[in-house]
Coordinates of C-alpha atoms and ligand atoms in Angstrom, one line a residue:
M15 CA -98.7 -90.0 -12.2
A16 CA -98.4 -92.7 -14.7
S17 CA -101.7 -94.2 -16.0
R18 CA -102.9 -97.6 -14.9
I19 CA -102.3 -100.3 -17.5
R20 CA -106.1 -100.7 -17.8
N21 CA -106.3 -97.2 -19.2
I22 CA -103.3 -97.5 -21.4
L23 CA -104.8 -100.6 -23.0
T24 CA -107.8 -98.6 -24.2
M25 CA -105.9 -95.6 -25.6
E26 CA -105.7 -94.9 -29.3
P27 CA -102.1 -95.8 -30.3
T28 CA -100.6 -92.7 -32.0
E29 CA -96.9 -93.3 -31.0
Q30 CA -97.5 -91.0 -28.0
T31 CA -95.2 -91.5 -25.1
V32 CA -96.6 -93.5 -22.2
T33 CA -95.2 -94.6 -18.8
V34 CA -96.0 -98.1 -17.7
E35 CA -95.4 -99.0 -14.0
G36 CA -95.9 -102.5 -12.7
W37 CA -94.5 -105.9 -12.2
V38 CA -92.9 -108.2 -14.8
K39 CA -95.2 -111.1 -15.4
T40 CA -93.2 -112.8 -18.2
K41 CA -90.1 -112.1 -20.1
R42 CA -89.1 -113.6 -23.4
D43 CA -85.9 -113.0 -25.4
S44 CA -85.3 -113.3 -29.1
K45 CA -82.2 -112.3 -30.9
N46 CA -82.3 -108.5 -30.6
L47 CA -85.6 -108.1 -28.8
T48 CA -86.9 -108.6 -25.3
F49 CA -90.7 -109.1 -24.8
L50 CA -92.0 -108.2 -21.4
E51 CA -95.6 -108.5 -20.1
I52 CA -96.2 -106.0 -17.3
T53 CA -99.2 -106.1 -15.0
D54 CA -100.4 -103.7 -12.2
G55 CA -103.6 -105.5 -11.1
S56 CA -105.9 -103.0 -12.8
S57 CA -107.0 -105.4 -15.5
F58 CA -106.8 -109.1 -16.3
R59 CA -104.4 -108.5 -19.2
G60 CA -101.0 -107.0 -18.9
I61 CA -99.5 -104.8 -21.5
Q62 CA -96.8 -106.0 -23.9
V63 CA -93.5 -104.1 -23.9
I64 CA -91.0 -104.6 -26.7
V65 CA -87.4 -103.6 -26.0
D66 CA -85.3 -103.4 -29.2
H67 CA -81.7 -103.6 -28.0
D68 CA -80.5 -101.7 -31.1
A69 CA -83.0 -98.9 -30.7
E70 CA -82.1 -95.6 -29.1
G71 CA -82.7 -95.7 -25.3
T72 CA -81.5 -96.7 -21.9
F73 CA -81.9 -100.4 -21.2
D74 CA -79.4 -101.0 -18.4
H75 CA -79.8 -104.1 -16.3
L76 CA -82.4 -105.6 -18.5
D77 CA -81.2 -109.0 -17.2
A78 CA -82.7 -108.0 -13.8
A79 CA -86.2 -107.5 -15.3
T80 CA -87.2 -111.0 -14.2
T81 CA -90.6 -112.3 -13.3
G82 CA -91.8 -110.4 -10.2
S83 CA -89.5 -107.4 -10.4
S84 CA -91.0 -104.0 -10.4
V85 CA -90.3 -101.6 -13.3
R86 CA -91.0 -98.2 -14.8
I87 CA -91.0 -98.2 -18.6
K88 CA -91.2 -95.2 -20.9
G89 CA -92.0 -95.8 -24.5
K90 CA -94.2 -95.3 -27.6
L91 CA -97.7 -96.7 -27.7
V92 CA -98.2 -98.4 -31.1
A93 CA -100.7 -100.7 -32.7
S94 CA -99.8 -104.3 -32.1
P95 CA -99.4 -106.8 -35.0
G96 CA -100.0 -109.6 -32.5
K97 CA -103.4 -111.1 -32.2
N98 CA -103.5 -111.1 -28.4
Q99 CA -103.4 -107.4 -27.9
S100 CA -104.4 -104.3 -29.8
V101 CA -101.6 -102.0 -28.5
E102 CA -98.1 -102.5 -27.3
V103 CA -95.3 -100.3 -26.0
Q104 CA -91.9 -99.8 -27.8
A105 CA -89.6 -99.1 -24.9
T106 CA -87.3 -96.1 -24.9
Q107 CA -86.4 -96.4 -21.2
V108 CA -86.5 -99.3 -18.8
D109 CA -85.9 -98.8 -15.1
I110 CA -85.8 -101.6 -12.6
I111 CA -87.3 -100.4 -9.4
G112 CA -87.1 -103.5 -7.3
E113 CA -85.5 -106.8 -8.3
A114 CA -87.0 -110.3 -7.7
P115 CA -84.2 -112.8 -7.9
A116 CA -85.2 -115.7 -10.0
D117 CA -83.5 -118.2 -7.8
S118 CA -85.7 -117.3 -4.8
Y119 CA -88.9 -115.7 -6.1
P120 CA -91.6 -118.2 -5.4
L121 CA -94.0 -117.3 -8.2
Q122 CA -92.4 -118.6 -11.4
K123 CA -94.3 -119.1 -14.5
K124 CA -95.8 -122.5 -13.9
R125 CA -99.2 -122.9 -12.3
H126 CA -99.1 -123.3 -8.5
S127 CA -101.6 -125.2 -6.4
F128 CA -104.1 -123.1 -4.4
E129 CA -102.8 -124.9 -1.2
F130 CA -99.2 -123.7 -1.9
L131 CA -100.5 -120.1 -2.7
R132 CA -102.3 -120.0 0.7
E133 CA -98.8 -120.3 2.3
I134 CA -97.6 -117.2 0.4
A135 CA -100.7 -115.1 0.8
H136 CA -98.4 -112.0 0.7
L137 CA -97.6 -112.8 -3.0
R138 CA -100.7 -114.6 -4.3
P139 CA -102.5 -111.4 -5.3
R140 CA -99.9 -111.2 -8.2
T141 CA -101.3 -114.4 -9.8
N142 CA -103.9 -114.4 -12.5
T143 CA -106.5 -116.1 -10.3
F144 CA -106.1 -114.0 -7.3
G145 CA -106.0 -110.8 -9.3
A146 CA -109.3 -111.8 -10.9
V147 CA -110.8 -112.8 -7.5
T148 CA -109.7 -109.4 -6.1
R149 CA -111.3 -107.4 -8.9
V150 CA -114.6 -109.4 -8.8
R151 CA -114.7 -109.1 -5.0
N152 CA -114.2 -105.3 -5.3
A153 CA -116.9 -105.0 -8.0
L154 CA -119.4 -107.0 -6.0
S155 CA -118.8 -104.8 -2.9
F156 CA -119.3 -101.7 -4.9
A157 CA -122.4 -103.0 -6.6
I158 CA -123.9 -104.0 -3.2
H159 CA -123.5 -100.5 -1.8
R160 CA -124.6 -98.9 -5.1
F161 CA -127.8 -101.1 -5.2
F162 CA -128.8 -100.2 -1.7
Q163 CA -127.9 -96.5 -2.0
E164 CA -129.8 -96.1 -5.2
Q165 CA -132.8 -97.6 -3.4
G166 CA -132.5 -95.1 -0.5
F167 CA -131.2 -97.6 2.1
M168 CA -129.1 -96.3 5.0
Y169 CA -125.8 -98.0 5.6
I170 CA -125.7 -98.9 9.4
H171 CA -122.5 -99.8 11.2
T172 CA -123.5 -102.4 13.7
P173 CA -121.1 -103.3 16.5
I174 CA -118.3 -105.8 16.1
I175 CA -118.1 -106.4 19.8
S176 CA -121.4 -107.6 21.2
A177 CA -122.2 -107.8 24.9
S178 CA -125.8 -108.8 24.5
D179 CA -126.3 -112.5 25.3
C180 CA -128.6 -113.1 22.4
E181 CA -126.8 -115.2 19.9
G182 CA -125.9 -118.8 19.5
A183 CA -123.2 -118.9 22.2
G184 CA -121.4 -122.1 21.0
E185 CA -119.9 -120.5 17.9
M186 CA -118.8 -117.2 19.5
F187 CA -115.3 -115.8 20.1
Q188 CA -115.0 -114.3 23.5
V189 CA -113.5 -110.8 23.9
T190 CA -111.8 -110.2 27.3
T191 CA -109.0 -108.4 29.0
L192 CA -109.0 -110.8 32.0
P193 CA -105.6 -112.4 32.7
M194 CA -105.8 -115.9 31.2
E195 CA -103.3 -117.3 33.7
K196 CA -105.1 -116.0 36.7
L197 CA -108.9 -115.6 36.1
P198 CA -110.8 -113.8 38.9
T199 CA -113.5 -116.1 40.3
Q200 CA -116.6 -115.8 42.4
D201 CA -118.2 -118.9 43.8
G202 CA -116.1 -121.1 41.6
A203 CA -117.1 -119.3 38.3
V204 CA -115.2 -116.7 36.3
D205 CA -116.1 -113.2 37.7
Y206 CA -117.0 -111.3 34.5
S207 CA -118.0 -108.2 36.5
R208 CA -114.2 -107.6 36.6
D209 CA -113.9 -107.9 32.8
F210 CA -113.6 -104.9 30.6
F211 CA -117.3 -104.5 29.9
G212 CA -118.4 -105.7 33.3
K213 CA -119.9 -108.7 31.6
Q214 CA -119.1 -111.4 29.2
A215 CA -118.6 -110.1 25.6
S216 CA -117.9 -111.6 22.2
L217 CA -117.4 -110.9 18.5
T218 CA -120.6 -110.5 16.6
V219 CA -122.1 -113.4 14.6
S220 CA -124.7 -111.2 12.9
G221 CA -125.8 -107.6 12.8
Q222 CA -129.5 -108.4 12.2
L223 CA -131.0 -107.6 15.6
E224 CA -129.2 -104.2 15.7
A225 CA -130.3 -103.6 12.1
E226 CA -133.9 -104.1 13.2
I227 CA -133.5 -101.3 15.7
Y228 CA -132.5 -98.9 13.0
A229 CA -135.1 -100.1 10.5
L230 CA -137.7 -99.2 13.1
A231 CA -136.5 -95.6 12.9
M232 CA -135.0 -95.2 9.4
R233 CA -137.2 -97.5 7.5
D234 CA -134.8 -99.2 5.1
V235 CA -131.3 -100.0 6.2
Y236 CA -128.5 -102.4 5.5
T237 CA -125.3 -103.6 7.2
F238 CA -122.2 -104.9 5.4
G239 CA -119.6 -105.8 7.8
P240 CA -117.4 -108.5 9.4
T241 CA -118.9 -111.4 11.3
F242 CA -117.1 -114.1 13.3
R243 CA -117.9 -117.7 14.0
A244 CA -115.7 -120.1 16.0
E245 CA -116.7 -122.8 13.6
N246 CA -114.5 -125.8 14.4
S247 CA -115.2 -127.3 11.0
N248 CA -112.7 -127.6 8.3
T249 CA -114.9 -127.2 5.2
S250 CA -114.5 -125.4 1.9
R251 CA -117.4 -123.1 2.9
H252 CA -116.7 -121.9 6.4
L253 CA -114.4 -119.1 7.7
A254 CA -113.9 -117.9 11.2
E255 CA -114.1 -114.3 9.9
F256 CA -116.3 -113.4 7.1
W257 CA -118.4 -110.5 5.8
M258 CA -122.2 -110.4 5.8
I259 CA -124.8 -108.2 4.1
E260 CA -128.1 -107.8 6.0
P261 CA -130.8 -105.4 4.7
E262 CA -133.8 -104.8 6.9
M263 CA -137.0 -103.0 5.9
A264 CA -139.9 -101.6 7.9
F265 CA -143.4 -101.5 6.5
C266 CA -142.4 -104.6 4.6
T267 CA -143.8 -108.1 4.6
L268 CA -142.3 -111.3 3.2
E269 CA -143.6 -110.5 -0.3
G270 CA -141.5 -107.3 -0.4
D271 CA -138.6 -109.1 1.0
M272 CA -138.7 -111.6 -1.8
E273 CA -139.0 -108.9 -4.4
L274 CA -136.0 -107.1 -3.0
A275 CA -133.9 -110.3 -2.8
E276 CA -134.6 -111.1 -6.5
E277 CA -133.8 -107.5 -7.7
F278 CA -130.7 -107.4 -5.6
I279 CA -129.2 -110.7 -6.8
K280 CA -129.8 -109.8 -10.4
Y281 CA -128.4 -106.3 -10.0
I282 CA -125.1 -107.3 -8.5
L283 CA -124.6 -110.3 -10.8
K284 CA -125.2 -108.1 -13.8
Y285 CA -122.8 -105.5 -12.5
V286 CA -120.0 -108.1 -12.4
L287 CA -120.8 -109.4 -15.9
D288 CA -120.8 -105.8 -17.2
H289 CA -117.6 -104.7 -15.4
C290 CA -115.4 -107.8 -15.2
P291 CA -115.9 -109.6 -18.5
E292 CA -112.3 -110.8 -18.9
D293 CA -112.1 -112.0 -15.3
M294 CA -115.4 -113.9 -15.8
D295 CA -114.1 -115.4 -19.0
F296 CA -111.1 -116.6 -17.1
F297 CA -113.1 -118.2 -14.4
S298 CA -115.5 -119.8 -16.9
K299 CA -112.5 -121.3 -18.8
W300 CA -110.1 -122.3 -16.1
I301 CA -111.9 -122.5 -12.7
E302 CA -115.5 -123.7 -13.3
K303 CA -116.7 -124.5 -16.8
G304 CA -119.6 -122.3 -17.8
V305 CA -119.8 -120.2 -14.6
K306 CA -120.3 -117.1 -16.7
E307 CA -123.3 -118.5 -18.6
S308 CA -124.8 -119.8 -15.4
I309 CA -124.6 -116.3 -13.8
Q310 CA -126.1 -114.8 -17.0
Q311 CA -129.0 -117.3 -16.8
V312 CA -129.9 -116.1 -13.2
V313 CA -129.8 -112.5 -14.4
D314 CA -132.3 -113.4 -17.2
S315 CA -134.5 -115.6 -15.1
K316 CA -137.8 -115.0 -13.2
F317 CA -137.4 -116.4 -9.7
Q318 CA -140.1 -118.9 -8.9
H319 CA -141.9 -119.4 -5.6
V320 CA -142.8 -122.6 -3.7
T321 CA -143.7 -123.3 -0.1
Y322 CA -141.6 -125.6 2.0
S323 CA -144.5 -128.1 2.3
K324 CA -144.9 -128.3 -1.5
A325 CA -141.1 -128.5 -1.9
V326 CA -141.0 -131.5 0.4
E327 CA -143.8 -133.2 -1.6
L328 CA -141.7 -132.7 -4.7
L329 CA -138.7 -134.2 -3.1
E330 CA -140.6 -137.2 -1.8
K331 CA -141.8 -137.8 -5.3
A332 CA -138.3 -137.5 -6.8
D333 CA -137.2 -140.6 -8.8
R334 CA -133.8 -140.6 -7.1
S335 CA -132.4 -141.2 -3.6
F336 CA -130.8 -138.6 -1.4
E337 CA -128.0 -139.1 1.1
Y338 CA -130.1 -137.3 3.7
P339 CA -133.7 -138.5 4.0
I340 CA -136.4 -135.8 3.5
G341 CA -139.8 -135.5 5.2
W342 CA -142.0 -132.7 6.5
G343 CA -140.1 -131.1 9.4
E344 CA -136.6 -132.0 8.1
D345 CA -134.3 -129.1 7.1
L346 CA -133.4 -129.0 3.4
Q347 CA -129.8 -130.1 2.8
S348 CA -127.9 -128.7 -0.2
E349 CA -128.5 -131.8 -2.3
H350 CA -132.3 -131.2 -1.8
E351 CA -131.9 -127.5 -2.6
R352 CA -129.9 -128.3 -5.7
Y353 CA -132.4 -130.9 -6.9
L354 CA -135.2 -128.3 -6.6
T355 CA -133.5 -125.5 -8.4
E356 CA -131.6 -127.5 -11.0
E357 CA -134.0 -130.4 -11.8
V358 CA -137.5 -129.2 -10.8
F359 CA -137.6 -125.5 -11.4
K360 CA -134.6 -125.2 -13.7
G361 CA -133.7 -121.8 -12.4
P362 CA -133.7 -119.8 -9.2
V363 CA -136.5 -120.6 -6.7
I364 CA -137.6 -119.1 -3.4
V365 CA -138.8 -121.5 -0.8
T366 CA -141.1 -120.0 1.9
D367 CA -143.0 -121.0 5.1
Y368 CA -140.7 -123.4 6.8
P369 CA -141.6 -125.3 10.0
K370 CA -141.0 -123.1 13.0
E371 CA -138.8 -125.8 14.7
I372 CA -136.0 -125.5 12.1
K373 CA -135.9 -121.7 12.0
A374 CA -134.9 -118.9 14.3
F375 CA -137.2 -117.6 17.1
Y376 CA -137.6 -114.1 15.5
M377 CA -139.4 -115.3 12.4
K378 CA -143.0 -114.4 12.1
L379 CA -145.4 -117.2 13.0
N380 CA -148.1 -118.1 10.4
E381 CA -151.7 -118.5 11.3
D382 CA -151.3 -122.3 11.1
N383 CA -149.1 -122.0 14.2
K384 CA -146.7 -124.5 12.6
T385 CA -144.8 -122.5 10.0
V386 CA -143.0 -119.2 9.9
R387 CA -142.7 -116.5 7.2
A388 CA -139.1 -117.5 6.2
M389 CA -137.7 -117.5 2.7
D390 CA -134.6 -119.1 1.3
V391 CA -133.4 -118.2 -2.2
L392 CA -132.0 -121.2 -4.0
V393 CA -129.8 -121.0 -7.2
P394 CA -128.4 -123.7 -9.4
R395 CA -124.9 -125.0 -8.7
L396 CA -125.1 -123.8 -5.1
G397 CA -128.5 -124.2 -3.3
E398 CA -129.2 -121.5 -0.7
I399 CA -127.6 -118.2 -1.4
I400 CA -129.9 -116.0 0.7
G401 CA -131.9 -116.7 3.9
G402 CA -134.4 -114.2 5.2
S403 CA -137.8 -113.7 6.8
E404 CA -140.5 -111.4 8.0
R405 CA -139.8 -110.8 11.7
E406 CA -142.3 -111.4 14.4
D407 CA -143.8 -108.0 15.2
H408 CA -146.3 -109.0 17.9
Y409 CA -145.1 -108.7 21.4
D410 CA -147.0 -111.6 22.9
T411 CA -146.2 -114.0 20.1
L412 CA -142.5 -113.1 20.2
L413 CA -142.3 -113.5 24.0
K414 CA -144.0 -116.9 23.7
R415 CA -141.5 -118.0 21.0
I416 CA -138.6 -116.9 23.1
E417 CA -139.9 -119.0 26.0
E418 CA -140.7 -122.0 23.8
M419 CA -137.1 -122.0 22.6
N420 CA -135.8 -121.9 26.2
L421 CA -134.2 -118.5 25.8
N422 CA -134.2 -115.9 28.5
P423 CA -136.6 -113.0 27.8
E424 CA -134.5 -110.7 30.0
D425 CA -131.6 -111.0 27.5
Y426 CA -134.0 -109.7 24.8
W427 CA -135.5 -106.8 26.7
W428 CA -134.6 -104.2 24.0
Y429 CA -135.6 -106.5 21.2
L430 CA -139.0 -107.0 22.8
D431 CA -139.3 -103.2 23.5
L432 CA -139.3 -102.7 19.7
R433 CA -142.6 -104.6 19.7
R434 CA -144.0 -102.4 22.5
Y435 CA -143.3 -99.1 20.9
G436 CA -144.3 -98.4 17.3
S437 CA -144.0 -102.0 16.1
V438 CA -144.6 -102.5 12.4
P439 CA -144.2 -105.4 10.0
H440 CA -140.6 -105.6 8.9
S441 CA -138.4 -108.1 7.0
G442 CA -134.9 -108.7 5.9
F443 CA -132.4 -111.2 4.8
G444 CA -128.7 -112.2 5.1
L445 CA -126.1 -112.9 2.5
G446 CA -122.7 -114.3 3.3
F447 CA -120.3 -112.3 1.1
E448 CA -117.6 -114.9 0.6
R449 CA -120.2 -117.5 -0.3
L450 CA -121.4 -115.0 -3.0
V451 CA -117.9 -114.5 -4.3
Q452 CA -117.4 -118.3 -4.4
Y453 CA -120.6 -118.6 -6.4
V454 CA -119.8 -115.9 -8.9
T455 CA -116.2 -117.0 -9.5
G456 CA -116.7 -120.7 -9.2
M457 CA -113.7 -120.9 -6.8
H458 CA -113.9 -124.1 -4.9
N459 CA -112.5 -123.1 -1.5
I460 CA -113.7 -120.2 0.5
R461 CA -110.1 -119.6 1.7
D462 CA -109.3 -118.4 -1.8
V463 CA -111.9 -115.6 -2.1
I464 CA -110.9 -113.6 0.9
P465 CA -107.5 -111.9 1.1
F466 CA -106.4 -113.3 4.4
P467 CA -108.5 -116.3 5.5
R468 CA -109.0 -117.1 9.2
T469 CA -109.8 -120.7 9.8
V470 CA -109.1 -123.3 12.5
K471 CA -105.4 -123.2 13.3
N472 CA -104.7 -120.6 10.7
A473 CA -104.2 -116.9 11.0
E474 CA -100.6 -116.4 9.7
F475 CA -101.1 -113.3 7.5
Ligands
ATP514 P1 -124.2 -122.9 7.3 O1 -125.3 -123.9 7.5 O2 -123.6 -122.9 5.9 O3 -123.1 -123.0 8.3 P2 -125.6 -120.9 8.7 O4 -127.0 -121.5 8.7 O5 -124.8 -121.1 9.9 O6 -124.8 -121.5 7.4 P3 -126.6 -118.2 8.9 O7 -126.5 -118.2 10.4 O8 -127.9 -118.2 8.2 O9 -125.7 -119.4 8.3 O10 -125.7 -117.0 8.3 C1 -126.0 -116.3 7.2 C2 -125.1 -116.5 6.0 O11 -123.7 -116.3 6.3 C3 -125.2 -117.9 5.4 O12 -126.2 -118.0 4.5 C4 -123.8 -118.0 4.7 O13 -123.8 -117.4 3.5 C5 -122.9 -117.2 5.6 N1 -122.1 -118.0 6.5 C6 -122.5 -118.6 7.7 N2 -121.5 -119.1 8.3 C7 -120.3 -118.9 7.6 C8 -119.0 -119.1 7.7 N3 -118.5 -119.8 8.8 N4 -118.1 -118.7 6.8 C9 -118.6 -118.0 5.7 N5 -119.9 -117.7 5.5 C10 -120.7 -118.1 6.4
MN515 MN1 -123.2 -122.5 10.4

C-alpha cells in the first residue's frame, strides 16, 4: 500500500522511491517541466511532484493529468528548493487512473461560493475548506470519545426511534408504516394501534432521558449520536439532522457538572489545536480572522461563574441597548450572552440558577422555589455552547413540576420510577456537535460543517 501524503511529507528525503496516490489539485507547465500538486485528504497541504519531460521514465498522457483526475505517481523523494514545502517528488512514472475532463469538471482552480458547493456535495470534500472541515470534525469526534473514555465514562447507544411521548412534540419527525393515502381511523382520528409500534413513534430529539436510566446504573455515561428536529426555520444554526453529545453522571451535583464541562471543552479544543494546526491556520486566515487565537484563549482561561440573577443585573446596568429587552424572568438571547462573555467577563463564563419557567421540567428546583440548578456555558464569539443541569431527584418535586408544566405523568412513568428506586443526585449537559464544529472552524453556515446537511426542502445527497 502506498503511503498517505501526510506521511510522505514528514519523511527524510534521501532520494528513496515513493508512491503517491491522490487527485491532481493544480497543474502548471513550464518549458520542459510539469508541476503537479497532489492531494489525498490526509493533510492540508498536498505534495509537489515535478515531471521532467527529458528524464527517464514513463509519462504517457500527461495532458490528462488535469485538476480532479486521479493519479498514481512513482518517483524519488528529494529536498525541495522551494519555500512552500520541504520535500518534493521527482517523478519516474505517472499513471492516470481516472480522468476529470477540464471542460466539465466543476471544481476548477478559482474559489467557489459555499452555496454553489452545497449543490455539488459529492465533490466539495475535495476543496481546501471542506477538507479542513472534515479533518477538524474527525479530530473533534475522536477527542470527545477519548476524553470520556479516559475519564471512565461508558458510551451508551440511546434509541433513534422513540415511542415515548416525552419530548416537545412540535419539532418531531414521525416514524410510521401506515399508508399515507389511506390512513386507518378510529372515531375520526388516526388509529395508531395499527401502526408498526402499535403507537405513535418519532425520531429522537435528545438522548438525555435514556442516558439518565444508564447513569443510575453505570454511574458515568455519555451519548454521542444523531438527533432530529423538524425545525421549520431557515437559519445558519439549525439542521433537521444533527449530532449531540450528552454526558450524564450519578452522584454528581451542579458543581461537578460545571467542572466536567470546563475540563471537557478545554480538552477537545486543545486536541484540535495540537492535531490540526495547518487546518486551524487556514480557518484563521481565510474563514474567520483570529479564530485560532480565540480558541487558544479559551484553553488558557479559567471559566468564571455567575448566577442568572446577577447576570441580569449586569445586563440591566449595561451602557448599551439590546435588540431584545432583558429583565428577571426573560431568557438570555445570544446578544446578552455575548455581552456577558465578551465585555463583562472577557472570557468563558458559566451562568447558573435560571428561573424555572424558562427551563425544562427535569431540572432540580432550588430552595427558593423560583430557580433551578441549570448551567449554560458561554464563550466569546458564540454565546451558549453547552446547556446542562442537575436533575430533579426527588419523586414528589418532579411529579409536581410535571403537573405544573401540564405534562401527563403517565407518559413519564419510567422516568419517575428512577426517583422511586435508588434515586441519587445526578447531572449532565448537552452539546450540539455541529455548533461546536462551527465555533472551532469559524464556518458561518451550519450546512457547511456536516457532510450531507438536511434542512427544510433539502436532502439531495
Ligand atoms: P436553539 O435555541 O439554538 O434552537 P435549543 O434550545 O432548541 O437550541 P437544546 O434543546 O438545548 O437546543 O439542544 C441542545 C443543543 O443542541 C443546543 O445547545 C445546540 O447546540 C444543539 N441544537 C439544537 N437544535 C439544533 C439544530 N436544529 N441544529 C443543530 N444543532 C442544534
Ligand atoms: Mn431549538
